[in-house]
Short mmCIF file of C-alpha atoms and ligand atoms in Angstrom, two decimals:
data_model
loop_
_atom_site.label_atom_id
_atom_site.label_comp_id
_atom_site.label_asym_id
_atom_site.label_seq_id
_atom_site.Cartn_x
_atom_site.Cartn_y
_atom_site.Cartn_z
CA MET A 1 94.39 123.55 100.13
CA LYS A 2 92.53 121.57 102.83
CA LYS A 3 94.15 118.20 103.54
CA SER A 4 92.05 115.13 102.69
CA ARG A 5 91.08 113.30 105.89
CA VAL A 6 91.63 109.55 105.59
CA VAL A 7 90.27 107.04 108.11
CA VAL A 8 92.00 103.64 108.05
CA VAL A 9 90.22 100.76 109.81
CA GLY A 10 92.71 98.06 110.87
CA GLY A 11 96.26 98.32 112.17
CA GLY A 12 97.88 95.17 110.84
CA VAL A 13 100.73 95.47 108.35
CA ILE A 14 98.34 96.53 105.57
CA GLY A 15 96.59 99.28 107.57
CA LEU A 16 99.84 100.62 109.03
CA CYS A 17 101.57 100.75 105.63
CA THR A 18 98.49 102.43 104.12
CA ALA A 19 98.53 105.04 106.88
CA TYR A 20 102.26 105.62 106.41
CA TYR A 21 102.13 106.17 102.65
CA ALA A 22 98.99 108.33 102.90
CA LEU A 23 100.83 110.54 105.42
CA ARG A 24 103.78 110.77 103.05
CA LYS A 25 101.40 112.19 100.46
CA GLY A 26 100.40 114.91 102.91
CA MET A 27 97.02 113.48 103.94
CA GLU A 28 95.56 113.71 107.43
CA VAL A 29 95.36 110.13 108.75
CA THR A 30 93.40 108.50 111.57
CA LEU A 31 93.86 104.75 112.11
CA VAL A 32 91.45 102.76 114.27
CA ASP A 33 91.95 99.20 115.51
CA ARG A 34 89.86 97.00 117.75
CA GLY A 35 93.01 95.74 119.47
CA LYS A 36 96.53 97.08 119.63
CA PRO A 37 97.77 97.94 116.12
CA GLY A 38 100.70 95.79 115.04
CA ILE A 39 100.18 93.41 117.98
CA ASP A 40 96.68 91.88 118.14
CA ASN A 41 96.54 90.60 114.59
CA CYS A 42 97.87 88.23 111.98
CA SER A 43 100.81 90.49 111.17
CA ALA A 44 102.55 90.34 114.51
CA ARG A 45 104.19 86.93 114.66
CA ASN A 46 104.22 85.61 111.13
CA ALA A 47 107.26 84.03 109.47
CA GLY A 48 108.70 87.39 108.37
CA MET A 49 109.47 86.44 104.77
CA ILE A 50 109.56 88.84 101.83
CA VAL A 51 108.94 86.64 98.87
CA PRO A 52 109.46 87.50 95.20
CA SER A 53 109.63 83.68 94.88
CA HIS A 54 105.88 83.47 95.61
CA PHE A 55 104.47 84.31 92.19
CA ILE A 56 102.11 81.30 92.03
CA PRO A 57 98.72 82.03 93.61
CA LEU A 58 97.23 79.66 96.21
CA ALA A 59 94.50 78.78 93.71
CA ALA A 60 96.67 76.64 91.42
CA PRO A 61 96.39 73.24 89.72
CA GLY A 62 97.02 70.41 92.16
CA MET A 63 95.77 72.31 95.22
CA VAL A 64 92.29 70.76 95.05
CA ALA A 65 93.70 67.21 94.86
CA LYS A 66 96.15 67.96 97.69
CA GLY A 67 93.37 69.51 99.78
CA LEU A 68 91.19 66.41 99.33
CA ARG A 69 94.10 64.09 100.18
CA TRP A 70 94.95 66.11 103.28
CA ILE A 71 91.37 66.47 104.54
CA LEU A 72 91.56 63.21 106.50
CA ASN A 73 95.04 63.85 107.92
CA PRO A 74 94.76 65.77 111.22
CA LYS A 75 98.40 66.91 110.96
CA SER A 76 98.22 68.11 107.34
CA PRO A 77 99.39 71.61 106.37
CA PHE A 78 96.27 72.59 104.35
CA TYR A 79 92.70 72.04 105.36
CA VAL A 80 89.31 73.46 104.39
CA ARG A 81 86.80 73.07 107.21
CA PRO A 82 83.74 71.24 105.77
CA SER A 83 80.74 73.47 106.48
CA LEU A 84 77.33 74.49 105.15
CA ASN A 85 78.12 78.15 105.83
CA PRO A 86 77.03 79.88 102.57
CA ASP A 87 80.03 82.26 102.58
CA LEU A 88 82.48 79.36 102.91
CA MET A 89 80.61 77.38 100.23
CA ARG A 90 80.76 80.33 97.84
CA TRP A 91 84.48 80.78 98.63
CA GLY A 92 85.08 77.06 97.98
CA TRP A 93 83.20 77.15 94.71
CA LEU A 94 85.23 80.15 93.52
CA PHE A 95 88.48 78.48 94.65
CA LEU A 96 87.59 75.42 92.55
CA ARG A 97 86.87 77.67 89.55
CA TYR A 98 90.24 79.43 89.81
CA ALA A 99 92.57 76.55 90.71
CA ASN A 100 93.74 76.04 87.14
CA ALA A 101 96.71 76.71 84.85
CA ARG A 102 95.01 79.59 83.03
CA HIS A 103 94.52 81.50 86.28
CA VAL A 104 98.17 80.90 87.26
CA GLU A 105 99.26 82.19 83.85
CA HIS A 106 97.13 85.33 84.34
CA SER A 107 98.45 85.97 87.85
CA VAL A 108 102.19 85.34 87.83
CA GLU A 109 103.23 88.72 86.40
CA LEU A 110 100.99 90.64 88.79
CA LEU A 111 102.32 88.75 91.84
CA ARG A 112 105.90 89.09 90.61
CA ASP A 113 105.57 92.84 90.08
CA LEU A 114 103.88 93.39 93.45
CA ASN A 115 106.53 91.41 95.33
CA LEU A 116 109.51 92.97 93.55
CA GLU A 117 108.17 96.50 93.98
CA SER A 118 107.46 95.79 97.65
CA ARG A 119 110.98 94.45 98.15
CA ARG A 120 112.31 97.69 96.65
CA LEU A 121 110.17 99.68 99.08
CA PHE A 122 111.43 97.58 102.03
CA GLU A 123 114.97 98.56 101.04
CA GLU A 124 113.96 102.22 100.83
CA LEU A 125 112.27 102.02 104.25
CA THR A 126 115.16 100.27 106.01
CA ALA A 127 117.62 102.83 104.62
CA ASP A 128 115.54 105.48 106.43
CA GLU A 129 115.31 103.59 109.74
CA ASP A 130 116.90 100.14 110.12
CA PHE A 131 114.50 97.35 111.07
CA GLY A 132 116.79 94.41 110.39
CA LEU A 133 116.06 93.47 106.78
CA VAL A 134 118.18 90.39 105.93
CA LYS A 135 118.86 90.00 102.19
CA ARG A 136 120.27 86.46 101.95
CA GLY A 137 117.51 84.82 99.97
CA LEU A 138 115.27 81.84 100.70
CA LEU A 139 115.89 78.11 100.37
CA MET A 140 113.00 75.95 99.20
CA LEU A 141 114.16 72.71 100.85
CA CYS A 142 113.07 69.41 99.30
CA LYS A 143 113.10 66.12 101.15
CA SER A 144 112.62 63.93 98.09
CA GLY A 145 113.95 63.82 94.55
CA LYS A 146 110.36 64.10 93.29
CA GLY A 147 109.84 67.22 95.40
CA LEU A 148 113.04 68.73 94.01
CA GLU A 149 111.91 68.01 90.44
CA ALA A 150 108.64 69.84 91.09
CA GLU A 151 110.45 72.83 92.64
CA ALA A 152 112.95 72.85 89.76
CA GLU A 153 109.99 73.41 87.42
CA VAL A 154 108.97 76.41 89.52
CA ALA A 155 112.58 77.63 89.32
CA ASP A 156 112.41 77.41 85.50
CA MET A 157 109.23 79.46 85.55
CA ALA A 158 110.83 81.97 87.93
CA ARG A 159 113.76 82.53 85.59
CA LEU A 160 111.41 83.04 82.65
CA LEU A 161 109.73 85.76 84.72
CA GLY A 162 113.08 87.37 85.52
CA ILE A 163 113.28 86.11 89.12
CA GLN A 164 116.61 84.57 90.10
CA ALA A 165 116.45 80.90 91.11
CA GLU A 166 119.13 78.23 91.38
CA VAL A 167 118.55 74.49 91.77
CA LEU A 168 121.00 72.90 94.25
CA ASP A 169 121.74 69.33 95.34
CA ALA A 170 122.15 68.51 99.05
CA LYS A 171 125.88 69.30 99.09
CA GLN A 172 125.47 72.62 97.31
CA THR A 173 122.63 73.54 99.69
CA ALA A 174 124.89 72.81 102.68
CA MET A 175 127.45 75.19 101.18
CA VAL A 176 124.87 77.97 100.87
CA ASP A 177 123.87 77.52 104.53
CA PRO A 178 126.56 75.59 106.44
CA SER A 179 125.16 76.59 109.85
CA VAL A 180 122.43 73.94 109.94
CA THR A 181 122.43 70.16 109.31
CA MET A 182 119.79 69.30 106.72
CA ASN A 183 118.36 65.93 105.81
CA ILE A 184 117.25 66.76 102.26
CA ALA A 185 117.59 65.86 98.59
CA GLY A 186 118.28 69.44 97.53
CA ALA A 187 116.82 72.90 97.33
CA VAL A 188 116.01 75.88 95.15
CA HIS A 189 117.73 79.08 96.21
CA PHE A 190 115.81 82.29 95.53
CA PRO A 191 118.48 84.96 96.27
CA GLN A 192 116.13 87.96 96.01
CA ASP A 193 113.90 86.86 98.91
CA CYS A 194 114.52 88.47 102.30
CA HIS A 195 113.45 88.10 105.92
CA LEU A 196 112.94 90.21 109.01
CA ASP A 197 111.26 90.20 112.41
CA PRO A 198 107.70 91.38 111.60
CA GLN A 199 107.23 92.86 115.07
CA ARG A 200 110.29 95.07 114.63
CA PHE A 201 109.06 96.21 111.22
CA LEU A 202 105.57 97.02 112.54
CA GLU A 203 107.07 98.99 115.45
CA SER A 204 109.16 100.98 113.01
CA ILE A 205 106.16 101.83 110.78
CA THR A 206 104.00 102.70 113.82
CA ARG A 207 106.71 105.11 115.05
CA ARG A 208 106.84 106.74 111.63
CA VAL A 209 103.05 107.10 111.44
CA LEU A 210 102.97 108.81 114.84
CA SER A 211 105.97 111.04 114.14
CA MET A 212 104.41 112.23 110.88
CA GLY A 213 101.27 113.36 112.73
CA GLY A 214 99.03 110.30 112.20
CA THR A 215 96.56 109.50 114.97
CA ILE A 216 96.14 105.91 116.19
CA HIS A 217 93.10 104.84 118.22
CA GLN A 218 93.27 101.38 119.76
CA GLU A 219 90.69 99.10 121.35
CA ILE A 220 87.82 100.52 119.30
CA GLU A 221 85.84 98.03 117.25
CA ILE A 222 84.17 99.67 114.27
CA ASP A 223 80.77 98.11 113.76
CA ARG A 224 78.89 100.73 111.70
CA ILE A 225 79.67 102.39 108.41
CA ILE A 226 77.48 105.48 107.94
CA ARG A 227 76.61 106.26 104.33
CA THR A 228 74.56 108.38 102.00
CA PRO A 229 73.60 106.58 98.73
CA ASP A 230 77.04 107.07 97.14
CA LYS A 231 79.37 108.14 99.95
CA ILE A 232 80.59 107.18 103.41
CA THR A 233 80.43 109.95 105.99
CA ALA A 234 81.75 108.21 109.11
CA VAL A 235 82.58 104.92 110.81
CA GLU A 236 81.43 104.22 114.34
CA GLY A 237 82.14 101.76 117.12
CA SER A 238 82.69 101.46 120.86
CA GLY A 239 80.77 104.72 121.33
CA GLN A 240 83.10 106.73 119.06
CA ARG A 241 82.59 108.26 115.63
CA PHE A 242 85.28 108.98 113.04
CA GLU A 243 84.43 111.32 110.18
CA GLY A 244 86.56 111.64 107.09
CA ASP A 245 86.74 112.32 103.36
CA GLN A 246 88.05 108.85 102.44
CA PHE A 247 87.84 105.50 104.25
CA VAL A 248 90.13 102.49 103.80
CA ILE A 249 89.12 99.15 105.28
CA CYS A 250 92.17 96.98 106.07
CA GLY A 251 90.48 94.70 108.59
CA GLY A 252 92.22 91.46 107.59
CA SER A 253 90.02 88.39 108.08
CA TRP A 254 87.27 90.52 109.67
CA THR A 255 86.86 92.79 106.62
CA SER A 256 83.93 90.98 105.02
CA LYS A 257 81.91 91.13 108.26
CA LEU A 258 82.38 94.90 108.42
CA LEU A 259 81.54 95.37 104.73
CA ARG A 260 78.14 93.69 105.16
CA ASN A 261 77.19 97.02 106.74
CA VAL A 262 77.21 98.56 103.28
CA GLY A 263 75.73 95.55 101.50
CA LEU A 264 79.01 94.20 100.10
CA ARG A 265 79.66 90.45 100.08
CA LEU A 266 83.43 90.12 99.73
CA PRO A 267 84.50 86.47 99.30
CA LEU A 268 87.13 86.13 102.03
CA GLN A 269 87.93 83.39 104.53
CA PRO A 270 90.30 83.20 107.47
CA GLY A 271 93.23 80.83 106.91
CA LYS A 272 94.51 79.97 110.36
CA GLY A 273 98.21 79.31 110.78
CA TYR A 274 100.55 78.80 113.72
CA SER A 275 104.04 79.91 114.63
CA LEU A 276 106.42 78.78 117.36
CA THR A 277 109.55 80.70 118.28
CA ILE A 278 112.54 78.78 119.63
CA ASP A 279 114.58 81.16 121.81
CA SER A 280 117.79 79.08 121.89
CA PRO A 281 117.81 76.81 118.83
CA PRO A 282 120.50 74.08 118.74
CA GLN A 283 121.55 75.44 115.33
CA LEU A 284 120.63 78.74 113.72
CA PRO A 285 120.17 78.75 109.94
CA GLN A 286 121.44 81.90 108.23
CA LEU A 287 118.80 81.86 105.50
CA CYS A 288 115.06 81.54 105.83
CA SER A 289 113.62 78.41 104.27
CA ILE A 290 110.42 76.62 103.35
CA LEU A 291 110.18 72.89 103.87
CA SER A 292 108.61 72.26 100.50
CA GLU A 293 106.69 69.02 101.04
CA ALA A 294 105.62 69.96 104.58
CA LYS A 295 104.75 73.62 103.74
CA VAL A 296 106.50 74.86 106.88
CA ALA A 297 108.39 78.18 107.01
CA VAL A 298 111.60 78.54 109.04
CA THR A 299 113.07 81.98 109.77
CA PRO A 300 116.01 83.10 111.89
CA MET A 301 115.11 86.26 113.84
CA ASP A 302 117.83 87.95 115.87
CA GLY A 303 119.22 84.71 117.35
CA ARG A 304 115.82 83.02 117.69
CA LEU A 305 114.22 80.67 115.18
CA ARG A 306 110.58 80.94 114.13
CA ILE A 307 108.79 78.01 112.56
CA ALA A 308 105.37 78.51 111.03
CA GLY A 309 102.81 76.62 109.04
CA THR A 310 99.31 75.26 108.48
CA MET A 311 96.46 76.81 106.54
CA GLU A 312 93.06 75.91 108.05
CA VAL A 313 90.58 77.69 105.79
CA GLY A 314 87.29 78.65 107.44
CA SER A 315 88.54 78.53 111.04
CA MET A 316 87.68 81.83 112.74
CA GLY A 317 89.08 82.27 116.26
CA THR A 318 92.59 81.56 117.45
CA HIS A 319 91.99 78.19 119.11
CA VAL A 320 95.14 76.08 118.71
CA ASN A 321 94.73 72.69 117.05
CA ARG A 322 97.48 70.65 118.74
CA ASN A 323 97.53 68.02 115.98
CA ARG A 324 98.52 70.56 113.38
CA VAL A 325 101.15 72.08 115.65
CA GLU A 326 102.52 68.55 116.09
CA GLY A 327 102.62 68.27 112.28
CA ILE A 328 104.80 71.43 112.11
CA ILE A 329 107.17 70.17 114.84
CA HIS A 330 107.45 66.75 113.23
CA SER A 331 108.54 68.22 109.89
CA ILE A 332 111.19 70.44 111.50
CA VAL A 333 112.83 67.38 113.05
CA ASP A 334 112.45 65.53 109.77
CA TYR A 335 114.38 68.16 107.75
CA PHE A 336 116.69 69.41 110.55
CA PRO A 337 117.59 66.26 112.59
CA VAL A 338 119.56 68.22 115.22
CA PHE A 339 116.24 69.71 116.42
CA ASP A 340 115.20 66.30 117.74
CA GLY A 341 116.26 67.26 121.27
CA VAL A 342 114.32 70.55 121.44
CA ASP A 343 111.66 70.73 124.16
CA PHE A 344 108.79 72.06 122.05
CA SER A 345 106.27 71.50 124.86
CA SER A 346 107.51 74.64 126.63
CA ILE A 347 106.89 76.85 123.55
CA GLU A 348 103.51 78.54 123.38
CA PRO A 349 102.14 78.37 119.80
CA TRP A 350 100.79 81.61 118.34
CA ALA A 351 97.81 81.51 115.96
CA GLY A 352 97.06 84.05 113.25
CA LEU A 353 94.24 84.39 110.72
CA ARG A 354 95.40 85.10 107.19
CA PRO A 355 92.77 86.88 105.08
CA VAL A 356 92.40 84.56 102.07
CA SER A 357 90.66 85.42 98.80
CA PRO A 358 89.44 82.47 96.69
CA ASP A 359 91.77 83.19 93.73
CA GLY A 360 94.86 83.89 95.85
CA ILE A 361 95.09 87.52 94.69
CA PRO A 362 94.63 90.35 97.23
CA TYR A 363 91.81 92.87 96.99
CA LEU A 364 92.99 96.44 96.53
CA GLY A 365 90.80 99.22 95.21
CA ASN A 366 87.63 101.20 95.35
CA ALA A 367 84.41 99.61 96.63
CA PRO A 368 81.75 99.37 93.90
CA HIS A 369 79.30 102.32 93.84
CA ILE A 370 80.77 104.08 96.90
CA GLU A 371 83.24 106.66 95.66
CA ASN A 372 85.16 107.27 98.92
CA LEU A 373 85.33 103.70 100.29
CA PHE A 374 88.49 101.69 99.60
CA ILE A 375 89.47 98.13 100.54
CA SER A 376 92.87 96.47 100.98
CA THR A 377 92.88 92.89 102.20
CA GLY A 378 93.07 89.24 101.12
CA HIS A 379 96.88 89.05 101.14
CA ALA A 380 96.83 85.48 102.54
CA MET A 381 100.41 84.16 102.87
CA MET A 382 101.96 87.36 101.50
CA GLY A 383 100.61 90.20 103.65
CA LEU A 384 103.94 91.14 105.15
CA SER A 385 105.72 90.82 101.83
CA LEU A 386 103.12 92.97 100.08
CA GLY A 387 102.59 95.47 102.93
CA PRO A 388 104.64 98.38 101.55
CA VAL A 389 103.47 98.03 97.94
CA SER A 390 99.83 97.77 99.05
CA GLY A 391 100.18 100.86 101.24
CA ARG A 392 101.88 102.80 98.49
CA ALA A 393 99.40 101.76 95.78
CA MET A 394 96.43 102.61 98.01
CA ALA A 395 97.91 106.04 98.75
CA ASP A 396 98.17 106.58 94.97
CA LEU A 397 94.50 105.65 94.51
CA LEU A 398 93.46 107.98 97.34
CA THR A 399 95.23 110.94 95.73
CA GLY A 400 94.08 110.04 92.21
CA GLU A 401 97.60 109.22 91.03
CA THR A 402 98.48 106.27 88.81
CA PRO A 403 99.97 103.34 90.76
CA PHE A 404 103.22 101.69 89.59
CA ARG A 405 101.27 99.19 87.42
CA ASP A 406 97.77 98.25 86.38
CA LEU A 407 95.92 96.77 89.39
CA ALA A 408 92.73 95.59 87.63
CA GLY A 409 93.50 91.99 88.69
CA MET A 410 93.04 93.07 92.32
CA ALA A 411 89.65 94.77 91.79
CA VAL A 412 87.31 94.37 94.71
CA ASN A 413 84.32 93.46 92.48
CA ARG A 414 86.13 90.93 90.24
CA PHE A 415 83.95 87.94 91.19
C1 FAD B 1 101.69 81.37 110.51
C2 FAD B 1 101.72 82.51 109.52
C3 FAD B 1 102.91 82.80 108.85
C4 FAD B 1 102.94 83.83 107.92
N1 FAD B 1 104.12 84.14 107.31
C5 FAD B 1 104.17 85.15 106.42
C6 FAD B 1 105.40 85.51 105.79
O1 FAD B 1 106.44 84.94 106.07
N2 FAD B 1 105.39 86.51 104.87
C7 FAD B 1 104.24 87.17 104.54
O2 FAD B 1 104.29 88.04 103.67
N3 FAD B 1 103.07 86.87 105.14
C8 FAD B 1 103.01 85.89 106.06
N4 FAD B 1 101.83 85.57 106.67
C9 FAD B 1 100.61 86.27 106.25
C10 FAD B 1 100.50 87.65 106.88
O3 FAD B 1 100.74 87.55 108.27
C11 FAD B 1 99.11 88.23 106.61
O4 FAD B 1 98.85 88.22 105.23
C12 FAD B 1 99.03 89.67 107.09
O5 FAD B 1 99.37 89.75 108.44
C13 FAD B 1 97.63 90.26 106.87
O6 FAD B 1 97.71 91.58 107.31
P1 FAD B 1 96.41 92.45 107.49
O7 FAD B 1 96.85 93.79 107.94
O8 FAD B 1 95.57 92.34 106.28
O9 FAD B 1 95.57 91.70 108.64
P2 FAD B 1 95.80 91.69 110.21
O10 FAD B 1 97.23 91.68 110.54
O11 FAD B 1 94.97 90.60 110.77
O12 FAD B 1 95.23 93.08 110.67
C14 FAD B 1 93.87 93.40 110.59
C15 FAD B 1 93.57 94.38 111.70
O13 FAD B 1 92.25 94.89 111.56
C16 FAD B 1 91.70 95.04 112.84
N5 FAD B 1 90.24 95.03 112.71
C17 FAD B 1 89.49 94.09 112.11
N6 FAD B 1 88.19 94.41 112.17
C18 FAD B 1 88.12 95.59 112.82
C19 FAD B 1 87.04 96.42 113.20
N7 FAD B 1 85.78 96.09 112.93
N8 FAD B 1 87.32 97.57 113.88
C20 FAD B 1 88.61 97.89 114.16
N9 FAD B 1 89.66 97.13 113.83
C21 FAD B 1 89.43 96.00 113.16
C22 FAD B 1 92.24 93.86 113.62
O14 FAD B 1 92.21 94.08 115.00
C23 FAD B 1 93.66 93.76 113.08
O15 FAD B 1 94.58 94.50 113.86
C24 FAD B 1 101.77 84.57 107.62
C25 FAD B 1 100.59 84.29 108.34
C26 FAD B 1 100.55 83.27 109.27
C27 FAD B 1 99.29 82.99 110.02
#
């Protein structure tokens, strides 16, 4: 039987994992990226966390009030750029509609299942070729008693969903990770969370894609999708044409621009964030952590320490806002006082654009009315964590098999 030819646009974690799992199903795969896959994108230098603990979508009660409070603080961790851009206004309106308890209730099981299945796939993948998966869990560090109370409620919810979570006071937290001095009230330990160096993971997947016969084209920007009324025949860009039987768009924050070509208006905004990597940290935590009140992620990576944070919704381009980077640095010193002496001025911040859907749930599925066009994006803060499960589920859809669970909540046309 002739192999189905799949063209994947985008070589971030989502596109690479899609290519990998499609190859495992025996498909012929061509991946095209406008930069260097696994390098010039949001996936390259993120915080490297795999997070079954993240079962609450971004659109949740309290986020609107927090966003409004933070709008005037130039160092705040969450910010929506005020703008009359109709796409951003539509995104904002949808976000307001979904930031409620009912939506959280509808979403928690889906996010839990996706994250746990993805974690299982990470274990399967690292058993095949080691990429440094660290399975020590995550600490949600709380500066204040009030913060700890709020996180303890999340821990209760986690346990009801079957996710392990333990509430710790400051002393107990120090026993879980004695390698770093913490100025905190306590923490929640989520033992099933993991971390890794995303670059190492992407290199491993890229190697596998190439060794299984996948073709990767870099520095080609796709700007045309060629279609008949109900089918795509090719994608084109930079003077090249790629024909195929099925097409998967995994273009991260640039996906909606590309989809306009076929008349689709996918609500999606870039959520800019920054990371800084300290090569010789004064102390090296053994577990990854999130500074709960500050919304900053901290991850040890092979002797280095990566700190990451900020969500500036609506900011396209990788211009670095120094105020927000200062906000990240300030909170590190606040929670980890020993870091006071670190010379942060010599560390170049990296900026990445998370693809953010307005309800905090990724898009994964078939494009409406075009039978051979598929979309996988909108993973926001969880793209690395959900990379393997998204790739695997997409490969199932491409071959007409049933994915591991119902994915209706991720439908591309749900708004
Ligand atoms: C500071 C920060 C920390 C984060 N920490 C974590 C974390 O700890 N855990 C986690 O799970 N997630 C984390 N994330 C989120 C995660 O990085 C993203 O969700 C993920 O990288 C999105 O992957 P993607 O493949 O969809 O997009 P991208 O990685 O952006 O890849 C999209 C690719 O498509 C290509 N492309 C776009 N348009 C075209 C076109 N027209 N033609 C050809 N190619 C095109 C781009 O060049 C790019 O390579 C973090 C993000 C940030 C910013």
